[in-house]
Tab-separated table of C-alpha atoms in Angstrom:
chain	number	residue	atom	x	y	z
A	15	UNK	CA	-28.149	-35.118	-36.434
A	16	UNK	CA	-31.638	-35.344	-34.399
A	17	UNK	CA	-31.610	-39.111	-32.235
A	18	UNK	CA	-34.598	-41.302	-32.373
A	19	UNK	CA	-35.780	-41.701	-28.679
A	20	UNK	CA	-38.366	-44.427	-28.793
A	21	UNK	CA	-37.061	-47.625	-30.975
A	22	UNK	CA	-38.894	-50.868	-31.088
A	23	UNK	CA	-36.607	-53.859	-30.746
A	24	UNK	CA	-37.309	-57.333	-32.681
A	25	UNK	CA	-36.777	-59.963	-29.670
A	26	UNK	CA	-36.031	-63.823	-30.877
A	27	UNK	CA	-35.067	-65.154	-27.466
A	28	UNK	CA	-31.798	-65.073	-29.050
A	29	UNK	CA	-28.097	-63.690	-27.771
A	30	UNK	CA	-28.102	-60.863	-30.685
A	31	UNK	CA	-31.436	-59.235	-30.081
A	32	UNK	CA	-30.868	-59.409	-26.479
A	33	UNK	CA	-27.704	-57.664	-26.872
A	34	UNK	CA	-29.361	-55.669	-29.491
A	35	UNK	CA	-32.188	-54.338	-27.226
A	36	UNK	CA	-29.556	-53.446	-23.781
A	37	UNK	CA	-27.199	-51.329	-26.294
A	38	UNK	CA	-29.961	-49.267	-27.517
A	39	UNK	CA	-31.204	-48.968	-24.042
A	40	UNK	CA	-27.331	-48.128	-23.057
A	41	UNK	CA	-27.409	-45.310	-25.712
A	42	UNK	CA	-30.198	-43.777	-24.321
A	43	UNK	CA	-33.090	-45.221	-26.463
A	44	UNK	CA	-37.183	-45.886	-25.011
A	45	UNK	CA	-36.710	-49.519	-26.308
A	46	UNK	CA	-40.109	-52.055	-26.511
A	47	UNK	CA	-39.000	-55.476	-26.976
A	48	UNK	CA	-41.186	-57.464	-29.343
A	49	UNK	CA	-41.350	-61.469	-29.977
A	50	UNK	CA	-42.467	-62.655	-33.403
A	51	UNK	CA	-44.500	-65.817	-34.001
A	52	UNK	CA	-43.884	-66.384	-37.827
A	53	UNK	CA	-45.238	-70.712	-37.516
A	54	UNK	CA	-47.774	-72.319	-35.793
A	55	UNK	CA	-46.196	-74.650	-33.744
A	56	UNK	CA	-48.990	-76.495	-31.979
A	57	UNK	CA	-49.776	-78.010	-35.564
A	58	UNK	CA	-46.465	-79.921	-36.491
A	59	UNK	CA	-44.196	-81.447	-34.159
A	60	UNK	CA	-40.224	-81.213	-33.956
A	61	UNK	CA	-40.568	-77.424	-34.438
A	62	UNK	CA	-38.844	-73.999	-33.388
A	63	UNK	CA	-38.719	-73.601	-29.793
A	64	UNK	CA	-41.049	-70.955	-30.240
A	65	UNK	CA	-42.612	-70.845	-27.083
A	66	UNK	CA	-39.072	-71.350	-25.291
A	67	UNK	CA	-37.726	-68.360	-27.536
A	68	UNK	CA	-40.719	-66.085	-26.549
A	69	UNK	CA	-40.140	-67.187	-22.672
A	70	UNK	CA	-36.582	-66.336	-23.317
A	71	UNK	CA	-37.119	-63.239	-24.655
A	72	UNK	CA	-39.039	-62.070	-21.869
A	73	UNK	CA	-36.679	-62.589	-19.586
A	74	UNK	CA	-34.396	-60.564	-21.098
A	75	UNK	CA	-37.226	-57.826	-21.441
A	76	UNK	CA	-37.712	-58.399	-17.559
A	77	UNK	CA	-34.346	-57.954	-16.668
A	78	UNK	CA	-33.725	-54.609	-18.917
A	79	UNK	CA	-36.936	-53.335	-17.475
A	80	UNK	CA	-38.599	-52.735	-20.760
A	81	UNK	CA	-42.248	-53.542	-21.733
A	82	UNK	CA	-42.381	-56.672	-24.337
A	83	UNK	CA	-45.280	-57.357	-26.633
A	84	UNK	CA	-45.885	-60.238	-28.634
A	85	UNK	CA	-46.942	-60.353	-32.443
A	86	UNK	CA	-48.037	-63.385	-34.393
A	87	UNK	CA	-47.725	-63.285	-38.138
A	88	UNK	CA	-48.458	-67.342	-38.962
A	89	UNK	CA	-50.911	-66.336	-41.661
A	90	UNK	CA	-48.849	-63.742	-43.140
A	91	UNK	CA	-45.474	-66.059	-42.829
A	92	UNK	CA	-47.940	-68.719	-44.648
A	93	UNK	CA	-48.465	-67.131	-47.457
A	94	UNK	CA	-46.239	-65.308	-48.140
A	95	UNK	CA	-43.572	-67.465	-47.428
A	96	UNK	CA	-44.220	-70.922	-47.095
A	97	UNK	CA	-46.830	-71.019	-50.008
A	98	UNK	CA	-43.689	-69.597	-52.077
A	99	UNK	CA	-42.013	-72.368	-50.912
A	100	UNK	CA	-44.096	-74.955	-52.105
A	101	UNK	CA	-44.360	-73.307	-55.358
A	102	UNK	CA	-40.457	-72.987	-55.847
A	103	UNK	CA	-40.147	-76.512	-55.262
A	104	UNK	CA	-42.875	-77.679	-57.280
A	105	UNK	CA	-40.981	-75.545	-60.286
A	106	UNK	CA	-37.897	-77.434	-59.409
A	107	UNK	CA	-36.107	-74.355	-57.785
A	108	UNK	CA	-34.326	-74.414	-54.793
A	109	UNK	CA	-35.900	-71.403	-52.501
A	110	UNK	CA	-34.527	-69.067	-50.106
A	111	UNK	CA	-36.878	-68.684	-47.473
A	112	UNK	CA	-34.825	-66.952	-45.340
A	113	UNK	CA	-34.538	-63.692	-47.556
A	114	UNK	CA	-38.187	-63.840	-48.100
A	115	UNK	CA	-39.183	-63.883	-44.366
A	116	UNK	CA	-36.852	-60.689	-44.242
A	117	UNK	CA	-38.695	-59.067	-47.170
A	118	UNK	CA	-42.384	-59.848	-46.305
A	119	UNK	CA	-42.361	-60.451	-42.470
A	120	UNK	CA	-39.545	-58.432	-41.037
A	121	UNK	CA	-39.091	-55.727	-42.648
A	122	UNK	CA	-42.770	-55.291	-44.125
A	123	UNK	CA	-45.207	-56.387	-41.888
A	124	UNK	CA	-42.904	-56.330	-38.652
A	125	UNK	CA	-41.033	-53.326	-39.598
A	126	UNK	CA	-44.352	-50.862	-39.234
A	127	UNK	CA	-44.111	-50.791	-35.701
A	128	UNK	CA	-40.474	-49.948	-35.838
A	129	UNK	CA	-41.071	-45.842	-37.056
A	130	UNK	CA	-37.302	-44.726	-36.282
A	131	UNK	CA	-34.732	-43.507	-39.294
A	132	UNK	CA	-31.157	-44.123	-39.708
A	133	UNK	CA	-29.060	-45.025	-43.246
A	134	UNK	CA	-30.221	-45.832	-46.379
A	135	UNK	CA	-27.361	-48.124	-47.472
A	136	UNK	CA	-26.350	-51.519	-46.365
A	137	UNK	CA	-23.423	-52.052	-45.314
A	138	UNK	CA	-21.459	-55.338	-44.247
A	139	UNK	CA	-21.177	-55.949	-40.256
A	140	UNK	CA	-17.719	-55.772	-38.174
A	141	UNK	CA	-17.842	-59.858	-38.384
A	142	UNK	CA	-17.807	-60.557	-41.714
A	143	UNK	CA	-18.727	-64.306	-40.545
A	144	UNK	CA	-21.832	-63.552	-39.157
A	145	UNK	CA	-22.741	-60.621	-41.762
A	146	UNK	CA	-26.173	-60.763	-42.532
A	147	UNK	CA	-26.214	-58.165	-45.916
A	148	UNK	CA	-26.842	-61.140	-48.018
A	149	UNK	CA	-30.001	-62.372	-46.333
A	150	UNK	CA	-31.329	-58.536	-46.271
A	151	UNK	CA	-30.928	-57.800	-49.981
A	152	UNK	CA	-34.221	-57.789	-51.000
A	153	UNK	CA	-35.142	-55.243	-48.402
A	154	UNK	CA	-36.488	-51.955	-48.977
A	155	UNK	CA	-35.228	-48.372	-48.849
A	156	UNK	CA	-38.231	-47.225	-46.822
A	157	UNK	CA	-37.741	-50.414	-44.338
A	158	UNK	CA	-34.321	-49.622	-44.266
A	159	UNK	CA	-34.988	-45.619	-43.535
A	160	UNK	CA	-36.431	-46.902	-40.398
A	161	UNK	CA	-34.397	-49.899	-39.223
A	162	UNK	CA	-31.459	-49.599	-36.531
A	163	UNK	CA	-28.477	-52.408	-36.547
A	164	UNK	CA	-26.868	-51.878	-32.967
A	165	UNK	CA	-24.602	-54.875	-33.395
A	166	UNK	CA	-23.176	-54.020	-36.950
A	167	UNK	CA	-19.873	-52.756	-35.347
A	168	UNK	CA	-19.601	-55.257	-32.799
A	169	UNK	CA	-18.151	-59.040	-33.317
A	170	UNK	CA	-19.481	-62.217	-31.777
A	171	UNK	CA	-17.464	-62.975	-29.621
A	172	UNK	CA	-17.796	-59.295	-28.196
A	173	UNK	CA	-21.447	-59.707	-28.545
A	174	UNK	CA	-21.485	-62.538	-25.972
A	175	UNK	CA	-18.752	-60.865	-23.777
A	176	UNK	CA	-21.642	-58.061	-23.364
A	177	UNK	CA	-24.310	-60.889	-22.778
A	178	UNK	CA	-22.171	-62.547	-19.840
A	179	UNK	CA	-21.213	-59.425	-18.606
A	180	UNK	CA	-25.370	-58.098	-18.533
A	181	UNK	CA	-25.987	-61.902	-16.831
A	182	UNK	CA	-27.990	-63.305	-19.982
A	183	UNK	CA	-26.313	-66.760	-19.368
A	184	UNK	CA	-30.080	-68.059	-20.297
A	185	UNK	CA	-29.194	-67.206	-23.821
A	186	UNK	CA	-25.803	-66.993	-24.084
A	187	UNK	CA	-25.405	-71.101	-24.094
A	188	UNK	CA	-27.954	-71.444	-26.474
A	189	UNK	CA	-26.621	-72.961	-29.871
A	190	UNK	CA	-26.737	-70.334	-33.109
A	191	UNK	CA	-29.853	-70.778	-35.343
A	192	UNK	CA	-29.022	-72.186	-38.623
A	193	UNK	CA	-31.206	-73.778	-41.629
A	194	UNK	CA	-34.913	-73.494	-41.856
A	195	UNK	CA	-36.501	-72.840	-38.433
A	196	UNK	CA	-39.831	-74.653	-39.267
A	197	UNK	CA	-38.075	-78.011	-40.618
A	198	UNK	CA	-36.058	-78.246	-37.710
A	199	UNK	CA	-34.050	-81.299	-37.480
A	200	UNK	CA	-36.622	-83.325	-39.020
A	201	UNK	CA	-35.833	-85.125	-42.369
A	202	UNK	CA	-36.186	-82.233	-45.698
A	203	UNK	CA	-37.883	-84.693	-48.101
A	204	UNK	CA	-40.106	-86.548	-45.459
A	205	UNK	CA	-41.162	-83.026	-44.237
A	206	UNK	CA	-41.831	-81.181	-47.775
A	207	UNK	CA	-43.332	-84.267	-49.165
A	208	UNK	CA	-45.915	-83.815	-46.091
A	209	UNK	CA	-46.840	-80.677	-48.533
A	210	UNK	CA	-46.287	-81.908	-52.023
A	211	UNK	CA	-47.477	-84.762	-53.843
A	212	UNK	CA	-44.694	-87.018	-54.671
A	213	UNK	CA	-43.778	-87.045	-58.349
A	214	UNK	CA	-41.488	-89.946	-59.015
A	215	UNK	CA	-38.785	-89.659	-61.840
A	216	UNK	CA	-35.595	-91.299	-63.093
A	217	UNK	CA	-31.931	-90.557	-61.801
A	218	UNK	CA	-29.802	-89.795	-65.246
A	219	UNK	CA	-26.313	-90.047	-65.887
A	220	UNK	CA	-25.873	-86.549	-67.674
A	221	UNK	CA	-22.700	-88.689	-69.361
A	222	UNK	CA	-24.788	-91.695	-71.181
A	223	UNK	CA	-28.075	-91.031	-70.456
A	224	UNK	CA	-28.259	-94.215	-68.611
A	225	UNK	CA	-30.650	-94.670	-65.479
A	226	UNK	CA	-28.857	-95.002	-62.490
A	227	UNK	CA	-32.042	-95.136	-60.230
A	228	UNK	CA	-35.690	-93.395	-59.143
A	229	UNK	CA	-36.203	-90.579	-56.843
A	230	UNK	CA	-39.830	-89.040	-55.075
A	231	UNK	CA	-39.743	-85.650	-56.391
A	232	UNK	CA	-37.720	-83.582	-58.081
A	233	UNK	CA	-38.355	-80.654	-55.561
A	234	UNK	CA	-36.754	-82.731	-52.808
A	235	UNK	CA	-33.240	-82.433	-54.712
A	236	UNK	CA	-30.828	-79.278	-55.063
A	237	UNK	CA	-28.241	-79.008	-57.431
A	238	UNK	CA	-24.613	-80.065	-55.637
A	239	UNK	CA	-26.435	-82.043	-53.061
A	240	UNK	CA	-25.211	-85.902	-53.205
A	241	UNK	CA	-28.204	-87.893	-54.824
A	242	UNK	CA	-29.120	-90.910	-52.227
A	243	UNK	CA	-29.633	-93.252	-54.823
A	244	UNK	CA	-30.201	-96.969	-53.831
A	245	UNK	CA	-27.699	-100.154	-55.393
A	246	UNK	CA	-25.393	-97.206	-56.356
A	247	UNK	CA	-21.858	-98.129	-54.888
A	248	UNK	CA	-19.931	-94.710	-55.750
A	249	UNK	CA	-21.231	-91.367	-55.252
A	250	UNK	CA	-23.405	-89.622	-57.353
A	251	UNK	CA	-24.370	-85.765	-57.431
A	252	UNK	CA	-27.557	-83.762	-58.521
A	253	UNK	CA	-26.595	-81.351	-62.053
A	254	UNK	CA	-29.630	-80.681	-63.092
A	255	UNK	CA	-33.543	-81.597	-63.211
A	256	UNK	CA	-36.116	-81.601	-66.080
A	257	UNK	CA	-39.852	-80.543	-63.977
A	258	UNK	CA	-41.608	-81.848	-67.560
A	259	UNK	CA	-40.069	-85.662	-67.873
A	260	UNK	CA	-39.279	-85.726	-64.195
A	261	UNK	CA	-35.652	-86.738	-64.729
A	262	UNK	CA	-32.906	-85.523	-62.340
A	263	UNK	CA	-29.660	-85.874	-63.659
A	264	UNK	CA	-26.698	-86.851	-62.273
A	265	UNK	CA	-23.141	-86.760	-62.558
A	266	UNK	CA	-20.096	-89.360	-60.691
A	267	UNK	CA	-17.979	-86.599	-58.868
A	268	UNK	CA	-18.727	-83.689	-56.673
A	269	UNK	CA	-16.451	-81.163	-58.895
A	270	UNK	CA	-18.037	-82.845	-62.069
A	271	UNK	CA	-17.821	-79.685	-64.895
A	272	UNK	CA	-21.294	-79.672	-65.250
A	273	UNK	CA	-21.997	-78.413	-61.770
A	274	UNK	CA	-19.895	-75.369	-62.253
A	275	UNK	CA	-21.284	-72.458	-64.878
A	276	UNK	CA	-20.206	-68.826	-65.121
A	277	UNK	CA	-23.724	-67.047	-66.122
A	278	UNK	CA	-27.048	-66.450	-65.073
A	279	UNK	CA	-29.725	-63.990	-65.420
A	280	UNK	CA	-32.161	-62.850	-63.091
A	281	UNK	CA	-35.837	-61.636	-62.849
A	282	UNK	CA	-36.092	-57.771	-62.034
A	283	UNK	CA	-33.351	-56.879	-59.781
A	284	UNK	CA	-34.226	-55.423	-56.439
A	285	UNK	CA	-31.715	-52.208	-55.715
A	286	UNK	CA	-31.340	-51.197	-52.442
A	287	UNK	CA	-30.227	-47.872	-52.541
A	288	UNK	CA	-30.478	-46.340	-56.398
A	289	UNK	CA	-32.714	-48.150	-58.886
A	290	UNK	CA	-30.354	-48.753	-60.375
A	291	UNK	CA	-26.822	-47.601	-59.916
A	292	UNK	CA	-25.821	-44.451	-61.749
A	293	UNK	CA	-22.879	-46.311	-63.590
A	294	UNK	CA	-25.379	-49.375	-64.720
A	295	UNK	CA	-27.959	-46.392	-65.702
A	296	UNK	CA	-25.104	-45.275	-67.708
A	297	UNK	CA	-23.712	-47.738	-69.693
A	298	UNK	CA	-25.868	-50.306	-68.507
A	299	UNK	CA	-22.765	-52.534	-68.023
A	300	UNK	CA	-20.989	-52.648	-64.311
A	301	UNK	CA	-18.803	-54.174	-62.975
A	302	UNK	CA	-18.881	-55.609	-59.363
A	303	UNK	CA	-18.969	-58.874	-56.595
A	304	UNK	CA	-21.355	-61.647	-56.521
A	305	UNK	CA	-22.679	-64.147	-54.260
A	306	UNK	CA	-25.786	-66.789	-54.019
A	307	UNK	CA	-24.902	-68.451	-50.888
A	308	UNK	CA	-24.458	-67.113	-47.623
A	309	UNK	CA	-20.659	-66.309	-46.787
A	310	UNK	CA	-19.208	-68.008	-50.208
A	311	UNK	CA	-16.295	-66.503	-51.304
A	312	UNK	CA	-17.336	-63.329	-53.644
A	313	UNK	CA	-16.935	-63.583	-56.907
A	314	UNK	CA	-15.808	-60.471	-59.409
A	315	UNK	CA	-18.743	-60.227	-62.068
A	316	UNK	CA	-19.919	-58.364	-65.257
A	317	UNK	CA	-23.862	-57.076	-64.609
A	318	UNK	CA	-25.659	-56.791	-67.352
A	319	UNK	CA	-28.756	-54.709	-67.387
A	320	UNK	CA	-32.326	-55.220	-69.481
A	321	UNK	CA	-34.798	-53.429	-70.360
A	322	UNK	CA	-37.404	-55.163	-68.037
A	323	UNK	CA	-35.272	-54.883	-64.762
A	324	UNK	CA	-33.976	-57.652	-65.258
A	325	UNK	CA	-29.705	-58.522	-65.153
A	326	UNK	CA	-27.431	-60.738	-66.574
A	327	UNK	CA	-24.372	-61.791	-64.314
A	328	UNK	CA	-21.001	-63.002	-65.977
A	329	UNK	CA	-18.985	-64.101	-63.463
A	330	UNK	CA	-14.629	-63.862	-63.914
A	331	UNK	CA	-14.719	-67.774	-63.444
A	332	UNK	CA	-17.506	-70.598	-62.984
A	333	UNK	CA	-18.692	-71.763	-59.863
A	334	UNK	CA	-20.356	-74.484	-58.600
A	335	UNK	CA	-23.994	-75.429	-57.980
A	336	UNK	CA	-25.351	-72.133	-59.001
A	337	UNK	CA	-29.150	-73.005	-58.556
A	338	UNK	CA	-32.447	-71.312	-59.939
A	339	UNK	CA	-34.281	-69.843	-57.609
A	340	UNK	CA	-31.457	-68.520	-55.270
A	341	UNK	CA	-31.092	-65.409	-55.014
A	342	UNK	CA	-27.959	-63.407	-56.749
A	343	UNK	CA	-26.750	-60.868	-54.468
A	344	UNK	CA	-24.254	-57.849	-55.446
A	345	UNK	CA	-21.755	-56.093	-53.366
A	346	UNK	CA	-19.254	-52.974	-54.359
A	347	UNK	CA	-16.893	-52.665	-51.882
A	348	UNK	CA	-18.903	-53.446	-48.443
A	349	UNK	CA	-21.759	-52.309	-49.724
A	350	UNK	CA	-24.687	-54.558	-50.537
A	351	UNK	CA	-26.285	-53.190	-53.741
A	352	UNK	CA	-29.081	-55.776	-53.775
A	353	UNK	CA	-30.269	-59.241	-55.734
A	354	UNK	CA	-32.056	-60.724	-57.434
A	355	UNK	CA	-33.628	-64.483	-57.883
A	356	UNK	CA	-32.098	-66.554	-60.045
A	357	UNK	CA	-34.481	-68.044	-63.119
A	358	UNK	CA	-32.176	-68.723	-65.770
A	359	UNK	CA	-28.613	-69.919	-65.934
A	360	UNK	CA	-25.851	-70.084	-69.191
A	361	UNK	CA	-24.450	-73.609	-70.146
A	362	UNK	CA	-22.426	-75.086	-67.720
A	363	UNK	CA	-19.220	-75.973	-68.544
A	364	UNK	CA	-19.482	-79.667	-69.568
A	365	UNK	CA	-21.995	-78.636	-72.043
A	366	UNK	CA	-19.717	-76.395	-73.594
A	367	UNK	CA	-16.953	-79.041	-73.569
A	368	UNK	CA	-19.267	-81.182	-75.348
A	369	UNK	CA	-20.101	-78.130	-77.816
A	370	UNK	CA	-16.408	-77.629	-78.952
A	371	UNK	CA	-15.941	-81.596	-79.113
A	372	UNK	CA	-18.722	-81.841	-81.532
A	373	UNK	CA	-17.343	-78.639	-83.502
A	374	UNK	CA	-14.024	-80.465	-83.710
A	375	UNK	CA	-15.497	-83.485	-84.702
A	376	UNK	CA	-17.252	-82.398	-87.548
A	377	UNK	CA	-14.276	-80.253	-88.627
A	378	UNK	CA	-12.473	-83.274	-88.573
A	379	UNK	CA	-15.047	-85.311	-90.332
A	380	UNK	CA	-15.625	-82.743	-92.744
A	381	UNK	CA	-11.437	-82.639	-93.787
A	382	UNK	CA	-11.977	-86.478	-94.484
A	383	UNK	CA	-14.355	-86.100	-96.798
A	384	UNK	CA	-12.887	-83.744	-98.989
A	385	UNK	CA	-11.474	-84.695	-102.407
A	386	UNK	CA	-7.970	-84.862	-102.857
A	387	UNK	CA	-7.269	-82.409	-105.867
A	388	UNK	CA	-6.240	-84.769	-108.758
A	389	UNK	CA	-3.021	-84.020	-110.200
């Protein structure tokens, strides 16, 4: 197998890329460290650390004694990314910015200095816990052709035992990065409704239709999330929004039944390694594991597929808060087969409760009012 000498090494100022960048230079590798700018951060306030990260990052470059570049995509990241952002929220889907910024930054724009081969599957990491598969599911084969993962085998805690022992105590203490970088700590509906007009609407009961309150926006609410809803004593959670009246509705438990639904279909799925797999070409039924959030238990599921790309997921038992707009990612075994985003969902289960009521009801009803044969 022929070795790729020269390998260019995405730098966040962070413990893994550091790491990242002294194994390949360990194994022999011409390594260039590069530091993304992906936000403007001299326009907002309460940001990434960008310019700390960068600093950081050349330190590390410094002390490995490779060169370091730096590359700014804040107009690419804009709109490509953010703009989507906006748009998903304004549909009343919850967004995944994360796995976008891999697809369009990363590994499109990011990934053409980066000309080196390796695998064409995607497979989990050593540390399941940190595993990052899910967030790179909607990458593509030829990104993928020419992307190295030098920590994949490693966990991390073994990571950071590598970082102490290289003396990278700079970014070793540094806490993990979690959430969306450019919201920061700052407030999620104060900071997207700097962005979006606010659209004010009714909190409904999804039991009595009765209004329990008014919100700003239906795109500053996710379904699960606990609706902050003001004269309310007990707690109230987000099932489901209407984008044309504006209502959000609402339910009086967290594990309410219609949070939880079993079904959901896709727009065109996005296959990693064979569009699509041989046993879905097939019979164009497979079966497999599912997720939608990041390290959620996977579920087994039933993939459907259409004749547009698209798939429909039946999962072996409901689960909760599955959201449009989230992306449905598939595994076999370790292997990450791909996803897709989430745009429609099945009932959930309170509305098929309600369904088999009103069929029993009727039945019922119906038995009255039938004649008693006269004898």
């Amino acid at each position: 197998m022929g070795f790729v000498r020269h390998v260019v090494c995405a730098m966040s100022g962070g413990v893994d890329s550091s790491v990242a960048a002294l194994l390949m230079k360990r194994r022999g590798y011409s390594v260039t460290g590069v530091f993304m700018k992906n936000w403007d951060s001299l326009d907002e306030s309460g940001l990434c650390t960008s310019e700390r990260d960068c600093e950081d990052a050349y330190k590390v470059c410094k002390t490995l004694d490779i060169p370091f570049h730096q590359v700014s995509y804040v107009k690419e990241y804009w709109h490509e990314v953010f703009s989507n952002l906006l748009k998903e929220y304004e549909k009343g889907r919850t967004p995944n910015p994360d796995i976008l910024c891999n697809k369009h930054i990363k590994f499109n724009h990011f990934h053409k200095y980066a000309i080196n081969t390796l695998a064409v599957r995607l497979h989990k990491g050593a540390d399941l816990f940190k595993d990052q598969t899910f967030f790179l599911s909607q990458i593509s084969q030829d990104a993928l052709r020419q992307t190295m993962f030098p920590l994949a085998g490693l966990t991390k805690e073994f990571v950071k035992k590598i970082a102490a022992e290289a003396g990278f105590h700079h970014v070793l203490k540094k806490k993990e990065s979690m959430g969306i970088c450019f919201i920061g700590e700052r407030n999620f509906e104060n900071f997207i409704l700097e962005y979006l007009e606010s659209k004010p609407g009714n909190f409904v009961s999804i039991e009595d239709g009765a209004i329990k309150g008014e919100h700003k926006g239906w795109f500053t609410l996710t379904l699960g999330q606990r609706a902050r809803i003001g004269g309310q004593k007990d707690a109230w959670f987000v099932v489901d929004k209407d984008i044309t009246t504006g209502d959000v509705f609402v339910a009086p438990s967290t594990d309410h039944s219609s949070l939880y639904r079993d079904t959901m279909r896709t727009d065109r799925f996005h296959w990693i390694a064979d569009e699509p797999p041989p046993a879905l070409a097939r019979t164009k039924m497979m079966e497999c594991h599912f997720r939608f959030i990041h390290q959620m238990p996977l579920t087994p599921c039933t993939v459907t597929l259409n004749m547009d790309g698209s798939v429909w997921i039946s999962l072996s038992q409901p689960v909760r808060a599955l959201t449009p707009g989230q992306f449905a990612v598939l595994y076999k075994g370790d292997e990450c087969l791909g996803s897709g985003k989430i745009i429609q969902m099945g009932p959930s289960e309170y509305t098929l409760q309600q369904g088999r009521e009103r069929l029993i009801a009727a039945a019922q009803q119906k038995e009255k009012q039938t004649p008693e044969p006269v004898s």
